[in-house]
Amino acid sequence: MTTTTLFLRFFLLFFLFFAFGVGSFSFASANANSGKESDNKYLSELRSKLQIEPITPHIDALSKFSSSEDELKGVTRLVYSKEDLEARAYVKNLMKKNGLKVREDAMGSIFGRLEGVEKSQKGGGHVVGSGSHTDAIPLSGKYDGVYGVLGAIEALGALKRAKFQPRRHLEAVMFNSEEPSRFGMACSGSRAMGGVLDAEKLETLPDVLNASTSFFDAATQAGYGSKWRGEKNERARTAKEMVEQCSLMPMDSHYYSFVELHIEQGPELEHENLDIGVVTAIAAPAALEITFEGDGGHAGAQLMHLRNDAVVAGSKLAVAVEEFAKHSGSVDTVATVGGFTVKPNAINSVPRSAVLEIDVRDIDLKRRDLVVEQIISTANKVASEQRVRVNVRMINKDDPATSGDSAMSAAELAASHLGHTQKRMVSRAYHDTLFIAKACSNVGMIFIPCFKGYSHRPDEHSTEDQMRKGVETLALTMAKLSRERPIVEDHEDVNQEHVKLPFFISEDDEENNNAKTDPPEPNDEL
Ligand code: GLV
Ligand code: MN
Ligand code: MN
C-alpha cells in the first residue's frame, strides 16, 4: 500500500466518522431541543390563558368550620368531627364547581379528577396529583394544608377553563387527617395510600374526643369505614380492609408524579424575598414518648436526699435533647420536647410521673436515628442517676423523602416561565407527600412564603398575591408533568400519540366531550 492510498483510506474513515457520528449526535440534540421548544411554546400559551381566581375567600370560608370558641384564637378541626365533615362538603362542592369528578376512598381522602386522554398505564402511573389536608391542630392558622387543597382545585379549575388538554389525568386531593391531633397518628390517609399504615395500630389509638371510639368506628360514623362503598361497590368491613382499599401500591402504578403546594411554615422565602421554594427533600419525624416514674411525696416533709423526683429526671433529658440536635453536625437536625405532662401536678407534691413527648427530625435518616439512640440511652442513664423507673415508647419513625428530578424541573420551569423568583430548599415540616413518596418515585413540593414563617398559630398568613403565584406555578407544573413523555415505556405508539395530541381542546372537541363527561351540576348546599 502506498503512502497516498493509506492517506486516502484515513481520510475516508475520518469523513465517515464525522458524517454519521456527529450527524446523528446533532440529530438527537435537535430532537431534545425541539422537545424543549415545544414545551416553551405551549407553556407560554397556557400562561397567557390561565386565569387564577382568588383563594382567600375559600380560606376564610373553611376557617369558619372550627370548634374553637373564639375565631381570633385560631381554627380547630379534628378528623371526622362535625367541622371536618362540613369542610369536606365544602371541598367536594368546590371540586364539582371546578368541573372535577369526585371520588372518596374508604378512609375519607377525597379526589377531584380532571380527565386526561391517557388510556394505558404505560410510562409509570397515569395520574399527576396534587393536594394536602384540611384538618387543623387545636388553635391553628387558616392556611396550613388548606392552601394546598384549595390551590390544587383552583389550579385544575384554571387548566380546565384554559381548555388545556392533559395526557395523564390530573387529580386534586384532600388527604384524610395529616395532623395527629385526634388519634395521635399523623398522615392517616397518605400513610394508607403509600401502603405503610399498620391497620392493627389503628385499633389501639386513643381518641381525644371520645375515649371509647376506635379510629375505624369514628371513620364509620363519618360515613367512611364500613359505611363506604367503592366505585365498583367494594367494601371495607374491618380496619384492615379499609386500609387495604386505600393503598396505591405497587409503586408508580397510580401516580406518575405528585406535587404538593404548601405554605413554607418557615421564614426563608420571606427573608430572601423569593416567590417560590422548590423542595428537594422532606425531613421525617421520629416520635417517642418517655415516661419517668418516681414515688412522689410531700413537698414539705420529704427531705431532698430521700426523693426520686420524676420532673428532675424529665428536665435533665429535655436539656440533653436540645444538645443532641444542636451538635448533630447539621442544621437540618431538629428535636423538640413538645409534651411534658406532670402528675400529680400539684404545687405541694413531689412529682410522681413525667411524660415527655419528643419529636426528632432530619432529612438524613442515619443522623436522625443517631439522635434518637442518644435520647434513649440518656433516658436510661438519667433514670438510674435519679433512681426513677423509665419506659420508652416509640410512637413512629418515618423515612425522609427525596423529590424526583422531573417533578423538580417541571416546577422550576413553571416558575421561571411565570417570572417568579425561586430557590431549591428542604421541607423541615412533614407533609402527606412524605408517604405518597412510598407509592410514587417522582414527588415534589412547591412552597410559598408566609408571614414571618409563622405556622401552627392563629396569625399564620400568606397574601393573595403570594398564593396566586403558587397556584399558577402548580398549574403549569402539573400541565407539564401530565404531558411528559413516559419514562418507563418509550415505545412508538405512545410517542406518536404524544406528538399528535393537541395541547388545547378545540371548541368542537369540547362539545363532544361535554356530552359524555360533564360532571353533575354543582350542589350549592353544604
Ligand atoms: C406537620 O404539621 C408537621 O408537624 O410537620
Ligand atoms: Mn400542620
Ligand atoms: Mn400541613
Coordinates of C-alpha atoms and ligand atoms in Angstrom, one line a residue:
M1 CA 0.0 0.0 0.0
T2 CA 1.4 3.4 -1.0
T3 CA 1.5 6.3 1.4
T4 CA -1.1 8.0 -0.8
T5 CA -3.6 5.1 -0.6
L6 CA -3.0 4.9 3.2
F7 CA -3.7 8.6 3.4
L8 CA -6.9 8.3 1.3
R9 CA -8.2 5.5 3.5
F10 CA -7.6 7.5 6.6
F11 CA -9.3 10.5 5.1
L12 CA -12.4 8.3 4.1
L13 CA -12.6 6.9 7.6
F14 CA -12.4 10.3 9.1
F15 CA -15.1 11.6 6.8
L16 CA -17.5 8.7 7.6
F17 CA -17.0 9.1 11.3
F18 CA -17.9 12.8 11.1
A19 CA -20.7 12.4 8.6
F20 CA -22.5 9.8 10.7
G21 CA -21.2 10.2 14.3
V22 CA -21.6 14.0 14.6
G23 CA -24.6 13.9 12.3
S24 CA -26.6 11.5 14.5
F25 CA -25.4 13.4 17.5
S26 CA -26.8 16.7 16.2
F27 CA -30.0 14.9 15.2
A28 CA -30.5 13.7 18.7
S29 CA -29.8 17.1 20.3
A30 CA -32.1 18.8 17.7
N31 CA -34.8 16.4 18.9
A32 CA -34.1 17.2 22.6
N33 CA -34.1 20.9 21.8
S34 CA -37.3 20.7 19.8
G35 CA -38.9 19.0 22.9
K36 CA -37.8 22.0 25.0
E37 CA -39.0 24.4 22.3
S38 CA -42.4 22.8 22.1
D39 CA -42.6 22.8 26.0
N40 CA -41.8 26.5 25.9
K41 CA -44.4 27.2 23.3
Y42 CA -47.4 25.5 24.9
L43 CA -46.4 26.7 28.4
S44 CA -46.2 30.3 27.1
E45 CA -49.6 29.9 25.5
L46 CA -51.0 28.3 28.6
R47 CA -49.6 31.0 30.9
S48 CA -51.4 33.7 28.8
K49 CA -54.7 31.7 29.1
L50 CA -54.5 30.9 32.8
Q51 CA -57.0 32.9 35.0
I52 CA -56.5 32.2 38.7
E53 CA -59.5 33.0 40.8
P54 CA -58.9 34.4 44.4
I55 CA -58.1 31.8 47.0
T56 CA -58.7 34.0 50.2
P57 CA -62.5 33.8 50.2
H58 CA -62.3 30.0 50.3
I59 CA -59.6 30.1 53.0
D60 CA -61.8 32.3 55.1
A61 CA -64.9 30.2 54.4
L62 CA -63.2 27.0 55.5
S63 CA -61.8 28.7 58.7
K64 CA -65.4 29.0 59.9
F65 CA -65.7 25.3 60.2
S66 CA -64.0 25.2 63.6
S67 CA -64.7 24.1 67.1
S68 CA -62.6 26.9 68.7
E69 CA -64.8 29.1 70.8
D70 CA -63.2 32.3 69.7
E71 CA -62.4 32.7 66.0
L72 CA -59.5 35.1 66.7
K73 CA -57.8 32.4 68.8
G74 CA -57.4 30.1 65.8
V75 CA -59.0 27.2 64.0
T76 CA -59.5 23.8 65.5
R77 CA -60.7 21.0 63.1
L78 CA -60.2 17.4 64.1
V79 CA -60.7 14.5 61.8
Y80 CA -64.2 13.1 61.5
S81 CA -65.6 15.8 63.7
K82 CA -68.7 17.8 62.7
E83 CA -66.4 20.7 61.5
D84 CA -64.3 18.3 59.5
L85 CA -67.4 16.9 57.7
E86 CA -68.5 20.5 56.9
A87 CA -65.1 21.2 55.5
R88 CA -65.2 18.0 53.4
A89 CA -68.6 19.0 52.0
Y90 CA -67.2 22.4 51.0
V91 CA -64.2 20.8 49.3
K92 CA -66.3 18.3 47.4
N93 CA -68.7 21.1 46.3
L94 CA -65.8 23.3 45.1
M95 CA -64.3 20.4 43.2
K96 CA -67.6 19.9 41.4
K97 CA -67.9 23.6 40.7
N98 CA -64.5 23.4 39.0
G99 CA -65.6 20.6 36.8
L100 CA -63.8 17.8 38.6
K101 CA -65.1 14.3 39.0
V102 CA -65.2 13.5 42.7
R103 CA -64.3 10.2 44.4
E104 CA -63.6 9.3 48.1
D105 CA -61.6 6.4 49.5
A106 CA -62.5 4.1 52.4
M107 CA -60.8 6.3 55.0
G108 CA -62.1 9.6 53.6
S109 CA -59.4 11.1 51.4
I110 CA -61.1 13.0 48.6
F111 CA -60.0 13.1 45.0
G112 CA -61.2 15.5 42.2
R113 CA -60.2 14.5 38.8
L114 CA -59.7 16.3 35.5
E115 CA -59.7 13.5 32.9
G116 CA -56.7 13.2 30.6
V117 CA -56.7 11.1 27.4
E118 CA -54.2 8.5 28.7
K119 CA -55.6 5.1 28.1
S120 CA -52.9 2.9 29.4
Q121 CA -50.7 2.9 32.5
K122 CA -47.5 2.5 30.4
G123 CA -44.9 5.0 31.4
G124 CA -45.3 4.5 35.2
G125 CA -48.5 5.9 36.5
H126 CA -51.4 7.5 34.7
V127 CA -52.2 10.4 37.1
V128 CA -50.5 13.6 38.1
G129 CA -51.7 14.6 41.6
S130 CA -51.5 17.5 44.0
G131 CA -53.1 18.1 47.3
S132 CA -52.8 18.4 51.1
H133 CA -55.0 18.4 54.1
T134 CA -57.8 20.4 55.7
D135 CA -57.7 19.1 59.3
A136 CA -56.2 21.6 61.7
I137 CA -54.4 21.2 65.0
P138 CA -56.0 23.0 68.0
L139 CA -55.9 26.8 67.7
S140 CA -54.0 26.8 64.4
G141 CA -54.0 29.1 61.4
K142 CA -56.1 29.0 58.3
Y143 CA -53.5 28.2 55.7
D144 CA -51.6 25.1 56.7
G145 CA -52.8 22.3 54.3
V146 CA -55.9 24.2 53.4
Y147 CA -54.0 26.3 50.9
G148 CA -52.6 23.1 49.2
V149 CA -56.1 21.6 48.8
L150 CA -57.7 24.8 47.6
G151 CA -54.7 25.6 45.4
A152 CA -54.8 22.2 43.7
I153 CA -58.5 22.6 43.0
E154 CA -58.0 26.1 41.6
A155 CA -55.0 25.0 39.5
L156 CA -57.1 22.3 37.9
G157 CA -60.1 24.6 37.5
A158 CA -57.9 27.2 35.8
L159 CA -56.4 24.5 33.5
K160 CA -59.9 23.4 32.6
R161 CA -61.0 26.9 31.9
A162 CA -57.9 27.4 29.7
K163 CA -59.0 24.3 27.8
F164 CA -55.7 22.6 28.4
Q165 CA -55.6 19.0 27.3
P166 CA -53.8 16.8 29.8
R167 CA -52.5 13.4 28.6
R168 CA -52.4 11.9 32.1
H169 CA -55.3 12.5 34.4
L170 CA -54.9 15.4 36.9
E171 CA -56.1 14.9 40.4
A172 CA -56.7 17.4 43.3
V173 CA -56.6 15.6 46.7
M174 CA -57.7 16.3 50.2
F175 CA -55.9 13.8 52.4
N176 CA -57.5 12.3 55.5
S177 CA -56.1 13.7 58.7
E178 CA -52.5 14.9 58.2
E179 CA -52.4 16.2 61.7
P180 CA -52.0 13.8 64.6
S181 CA -54.4 15.9 66.8
R182 CA -57.3 13.4 67.3
F183 CA -55.8 9.9 67.3
G184 CA -52.1 10.7 67.8
M185 CA -51.2 9.5 64.3
A186 CA -50.2 11.9 61.5
C187 CA -51.0 11.5 57.8
S188 CA -53.5 8.7 58.2
G189 CA -54.8 9.0 54.6
S190 CA -51.5 9.3 52.8
R191 CA -49.9 6.6 55.0
A192 CA -52.6 4.2 53.8
M193 CA -52.2 5.3 50.2
G194 CA -48.5 4.7 50.5
G195 CA -49.1 1.2 51.8
V196 CA -47.4 1.9 55.2
L197 CA -50.3 2.1 57.6
D198 CA -50.5 -0.7 60.0
A199 CA -54.2 -1.5 60.4
E200 CA -53.7 -3.2 63.8
K201 CA -52.2 0.0 65.1
L202 CA -55.5 1.8 64.3
E203 CA -57.3 -0.4 66.9
T204 CA -55.2 0.9 69.8
L205 CA -55.0 4.7 69.0
P206 CA -56.5 6.7 71.8
D207 CA -59.3 9.2 70.7
V208 CA -59.1 12.6 72.4
L209 CA -62.7 13.4 71.6
N210 CA -64.3 10.2 72.8
A211 CA -62.3 7.6 74.8
S212 CA -64.4 4.7 73.7
T213 CA -64.2 5.3 69.9
S214 CA -61.7 3.5 67.7
F215 CA -60.4 5.1 64.5
F216 CA -62.5 2.6 62.4
D217 CA -65.7 3.5 64.4
A218 CA -65.1 7.2 64.0
A219 CA -64.5 6.7 60.3
T220 CA -67.7 4.7 60.0
Q221 CA -69.7 7.3 61.9
A222 CA -68.4 9.9 59.4
G223 CA -69.7 7.8 56.5
Y224 CA -66.4 6.0 55.7
G225 CA -65.1 2.7 57.1
S226 CA -67.9 0.1 57.0
K227 CA -70.4 2.6 55.5
W228 CA -68.1 3.3 52.5
R229 CA -68.9 1.8 49.0
G230 CA -66.2 2.0 46.3
E231 CA -66.9 2.9 42.7
K232 CA -67.2 -0.8 41.9
N233 CA -69.2 -1.5 45.1
E234 CA -66.0 -2.5 47.1
R235 CA -66.5 -2.7 50.8
A236 CA -64.4 -2.1 53.9
R237 CA -65.8 -4.3 56.7
T238 CA -62.8 -4.1 59.0
A239 CA -60.0 -1.7 59.7
K240 CA -57.7 -3.9 57.7
E241 CA -60.0 -3.9 54.7
M242 CA -60.4 -0.1 55.0
V243 CA -56.6 0.4 54.9
E244 CA -56.1 -2.1 52.0
Q245 CA -58.8 -0.4 49.9
C246 CA -56.8 2.9 50.2
S247 CA -53.4 1.6 49.1
L248 CA -52.0 2.9 45.8
M249 CA -49.3 0.2 45.7
P250 CA -47.4 -1.2 43.8
M251 CA -45.0 1.8 43.4
D252 CA -45.7 4.1 40.5
S253 CA -48.9 2.2 39.4
H254 CA -51.2 5.2 40.1
Y255 CA -49.2 8.4 40.3
Y256 CA -46.8 9.3 37.6
S257 CA -46.0 12.4 39.7
F258 CA -47.3 14.1 42.8
V259 CA -46.6 17.7 43.7
E260 CA -47.9 19.3 46.9
L261 CA -48.4 23.0 47.3
H262 CA -47.9 24.4 50.8
I263 CA -47.0 27.5 52.8
E264 CA -43.4 27.3 53.8
Q265 CA -44.0 27.3 57.6
G266 CA -40.6 28.8 58.0
P267 CA -39.0 32.2 57.3
E268 CA -36.5 31.6 54.5
L269 CA -38.5 32.6 51.4
E270 CA -39.8 35.8 53.1
H271 CA -36.3 36.7 54.3
E272 CA -34.8 36.3 50.9
N273 CA -37.8 37.9 49.2
L274 CA -38.5 34.9 46.9
D275 CA -41.8 33.8 45.5
I276 CA -41.3 30.0 45.2
G277 CA -39.4 27.3 47.0
V278 CA -38.9 24.0 45.1
V279 CA -38.5 21.3 47.7
T280 CA -35.6 18.9 47.3
A281 CA -36.3 16.7 50.3
I282 CA -38.8 16.3 53.2
A283 CA -37.5 15.8 56.7
A284 CA -39.1 12.9 58.5
P285 CA -40.0 12.8 62.1
A286 CA -39.5 10.1 64.7
A287 CA -41.8 10.5 67.7
L288 CA -41.1 9.0 71.1
E289 CA -42.9 9.0 74.5
I290 CA -40.6 8.7 77.5
T291 CA -42.2 8.2 81.0
F292 CA -40.2 8.6 84.2
E293 CA -41.8 7.4 87.4
G294 CA -40.8 8.1 90.9
D295 CA -42.5 7.6 94.3
G296 CA -43.7 11.1 94.9
G297 CA -44.2 12.5 98.4
H298 CA -45.0 15.6 100.5
A299 CA -43.2 18.7 99.2
G300 CA -42.5 20.0 102.7
A301 CA -42.0 16.8 104.7
Q302 CA -39.8 14.7 102.3
L303 CA -36.1 15.6 102.6
M304 CA -34.2 16.2 99.4
H305 CA -31.9 13.2 99.7
L306 CA -34.9 10.8 100.0
R307 CA -36.7 11.9 96.8
N308 CA -36.8 10.4 93.3
D309 CA -38.4 13.3 91.5
A310 CA -39.7 12.4 88.1
V311 CA -39.7 16.0 86.8
V312 CA -36.0 16.4 87.6
A313 CA -35.3 13.3 85.5
G314 CA -37.5 14.7 82.7
S315 CA -35.9 18.1 82.8
K316 CA -32.4 16.6 82.5
L317 CA -33.5 14.7 79.5
A318 CA -35.2 17.7 77.9
V319 CA -31.9 19.7 78.2
A320 CA -30.0 16.8 76.6
V321 CA -32.5 16.5 73.7
E322 CA -31.7 20.1 72.7
E323 CA -28.0 19.5 73.0
F324 CA -28.0 16.3 70.8
A325 CA -29.8 18.1 68.0
K326 CA -27.6 21.2 68.2
H327 CA -24.4 19.1 68.0
S328 CA -25.5 16.6 65.3
G329 CA -23.3 18.3 62.8
S330 CA -26.1 19.7 60.6
V331 CA -28.7 22.5 60.9
D332 CA -31.2 20.0 59.4
T333 CA -31.4 18.1 62.7
V334 CA -34.2 19.4 65.0
A335 CA -35.5 17.9 68.2
T336 CA -38.4 19.1 70.4
V337 CA -39.8 18.1 73.7
G338 CA -43.3 19.1 72.6
G339 CA -45.2 17.5 75.5
F340 CA -44.3 17.4 79.2
T341 CA -47.0 16.1 81.5
V342 CA -46.5 16.0 85.2
K343 CA -48.5 14.1 87.8
P344 CA -50.0 14.8 90.2
N345 CA -49.2 18.4 89.1
A346 CA -49.8 19.9 92.5
I347 CA -47.5 22.5 94.0
N348 CA -47.1 20.8 97.3
S349 CA -46.4 17.3 95.9
V350 CA -43.1 15.8 94.7
P351 CA -43.8 14.8 91.1
R352 CA -44.5 11.1 90.7
S353 CA -44.5 10.9 86.9
A354 CA -43.2 12.9 84.0
V355 CA -44.2 12.0 80.4
L356 CA -42.1 13.6 77.7
E357 CA -43.3 13.6 74.1
I358 CA -40.3 14.1 71.8
D359 CA -40.2 14.8 68.1
V360 CA -36.8 14.4 66.2
R361 CA -36.5 15.3 62.6
D362 CA -33.9 15.3 59.8
I363 CA -33.6 14.8 56.0
D364 CA -30.9 12.3 56.8
L365 CA -32.2 9.0 58.3
K366 CA -28.9 7.9 59.9
R367 CA -28.3 11.2 61.5
R368 CA -31.9 11.4 62.8
D369 CA -31.7 7.9 64.2
L370 CA -28.4 8.5 65.9
V371 CA -30.1 11.4 67.9
V372 CA -33.0 9.0 68.7
E373 CA -30.5 6.5 70.1
Q374 CA -28.7 9.2 72.1
I375 CA -32.0 10.2 73.6
I376 CA -32.9 6.7 74.6
S377 CA -29.6 5.9 76.2
T378 CA -29.6 9.2 78.1
A379 CA -33.1 8.5 79.4
N380 CA -31.8 5.2 80.9
K381 CA -28.7 6.9 82.3
V382 CA -30.8 9.7 83.9
A383 CA -33.3 7.2 85.3
S384 CA -30.6 5.3 87.1
E385 CA -28.9 8.5 88.4
Q386 CA -32.3 9.9 89.7
R387 CA -33.4 6.4 90.9
V388 CA -36.7 6.6 88.9
R389 CA -38.3 4.0 86.7
V390 CA -38.3 4.7 82.9
N391 CA -40.4 3.5 80.0
V392 CA -39.6 4.3 76.3
R393 CA -42.4 4.0 73.7
M394 CA -41.5 4.6 70.1
I395 CA -44.6 6.2 68.6
N396 CA -43.4 6.3 65.0
K397 CA -40.2 6.5 63.0
D398 CA -40.8 7.5 59.3
D399 CA -38.3 7.8 56.5
P400 CA -37.4 11.1 54.9
A401 CA -38.3 11.5 51.2
T402 CA -36.3 12.9 48.2
S403 CA -38.0 14.8 45.4
G404 CA -38.0 13.4 41.8
D405 CA -35.9 15.1 39.2
S406 CA -38.7 15.6 36.7
A407 CA -41.1 17.0 39.4
M408 CA -38.4 19.5 40.5
S409 CA -37.5 20.5 36.9
A410 CA -41.2 20.9 36.0
A411 CA -41.7 23.2 39.0
E412 CA -38.6 25.2 38.2
L413 CA -39.5 25.6 34.5
A414 CA -43.0 26.6 35.5
A415 CA -41.8 29.3 38.0
S416 CA -39.3 30.7 35.5
H417 CA -41.9 30.8 32.8
L418 CA -44.1 32.9 35.1
G419 CA -41.2 35.2 36.0
H420 CA -41.3 34.1 39.7
T421 CA -38.2 34.2 41.8
Q422 CA -37.3 30.8 43.2
K423 CA -34.8 28.6 45.0
R424 CA -34.4 24.9 45.9
M425 CA -34.9 24.2 49.6
V426 CA -35.6 21.5 52.2
S427 CA -39.0 20.9 53.8
R428 CA -38.5 20.8 57.6
A429 CA -42.1 20.1 58.3
Y430 CA -43.5 16.8 57.3
H431 CA -46.3 16.6 54.7
D432 CA -48.5 14.0 53.1
T433 CA -46.0 13.8 50.2
L434 CA -43.7 12.0 52.6
F435 CA -46.0 9.0 52.4
I436 CA -47.1 9.4 48.8
A437 CA -43.3 9.0 48.1
K438 CA -43.8 5.4 49.1
A439 CA -46.2 4.9 46.1
C440 CA -44.6 7.3 43.6
S441 CA -41.0 7.9 42.9
N442 CA -41.5 11.3 41.2
V443 CA -42.8 13.5 44.1
G444 CA -42.2 17.2 44.7
M445 CA -43.4 20.2 46.7
I446 CA -43.9 23.9 45.9
F447 CA -43.6 26.3 48.8
I448 CA -44.8 29.9 49.0
P449 CA -43.7 32.4 51.7
C450 CA -45.8 33.0 54.8
F451 CA -45.7 35.9 57.2
K452 CA -42.5 35.7 59.4
G453 CA -42.6 31.9 58.8
Y454 CA -45.4 31.6 61.4
S455 CA -47.4 28.4 61.3
H456 CA -49.5 26.3 63.6
R457 CA -50.6 29.6 65.2
P458 CA -53.6 31.8 64.5
D459 CA -51.5 34.6 62.9
E460 CA -50.3 32.3 60.1
H461 CA -50.8 34.3 56.8
S462 CA -49.9 34.4 53.1
T463 CA -51.1 37.2 50.8
E464 CA -53.4 36.6 47.9
D465 CA -50.6 37.6 45.6
Q466 CA -48.2 35.1 47.1
M467 CA -50.9 32.4 46.9
R468 CA -51.7 33.2 43.3
K469 CA -48.1 32.8 42.3
G470 CA -48.0 29.4 43.9
V471 CA -51.2 28.2 42.3
E472 CA -50.1 29.3 38.8
T473 CA -46.8 27.7 39.3
L474 CA -48.6 24.5 40.3
A475 CA -50.9 24.7 37.3
L476 CA -48.0 24.9 34.8
T477 CA -46.1 22.2 36.7
M478 CA -49.0 19.8 36.6
A479 CA -49.6 20.6 32.9
K480 CA -46.0 19.9 32.0
L481 CA -46.0 16.6 34.0
S482 CA -49.2 15.5 32.5
R483 CA -47.7 15.8 29.0
E484 CA -44.2 14.5 29.7
R485 CA -43.2 11.5 27.6
P486 CA -43.4 8.3 29.5
I487 CA -40.1 7.4 31.2
V488 CA -40.6 3.6 31.6
E489 CA -42.0 2.6 28.3
D490 CA -40.8 4.7 25.4
H491 CA -42.5 2.8 22.6
E492 CA -43.5 4.2 19.4
D493 CA -47.3 4.4 19.7
V494 CA -47.1 6.4 22.9
N495 CA -44.6 8.8 21.3
Q496 CA -46.8 9.2 18.3
E497 CA -49.8 9.8 20.5
H498 CA -47.9 12.4 22.5
V499 CA -46.8 14.3 19.4
K500 CA -50.2 14.2 17.8
L501 CA -52.3 15.2 20.8
P502 CA -53.1 18.9 20.7
F503 CA -52.2 20.9 23.8
F504 CA -55.6 22.7 23.9
I505 CA -59.0 21.4 23.4
S506 CA -60.8 22.9 20.4
E507 CA -64.4 24.2 20.7
D508 CA -65.7 21.2 18.6
D509 CA -63.9 18.6 20.8
E510 CA -65.2 20.3 23.9
E511 CA -68.8 20.0 22.8
N512 CA -68.3 16.3 22.1
N513 CA -66.5 15.8 25.4
N514 CA -69.1 17.7 27.4
A515 CA -71.8 15.5 26.1
K516 CA -70.0 12.5 27.6
T517 CA -68.1 13.6 30.7
D518 CA -69.6 16.8 32.2
P519 CA -69.9 16.4 36.0
P520 CA -73.3 16.8 37.6
E521 CA -74.4 20.4 38.4
P522 CA -72.7 21.7 41.5
N523 CA -74.8 21.4 44.6
D524 CA -74.6 24.8 46.3
E525 CA -75.9 23.4 49.6
L526 CA -73.3 22.2 52.0
Ligands
GLV1 C1 -47.0 19.0 60.3 O1 -48.0 19.5 60.6 C2 -45.7 18.9 61.0 O2 -45.8 18.9 62.2 O3 -44.7 19.0 60.3
MN2 MN -49.6 21.2 60.3
MN3 MN -49.6 21.0 56.6

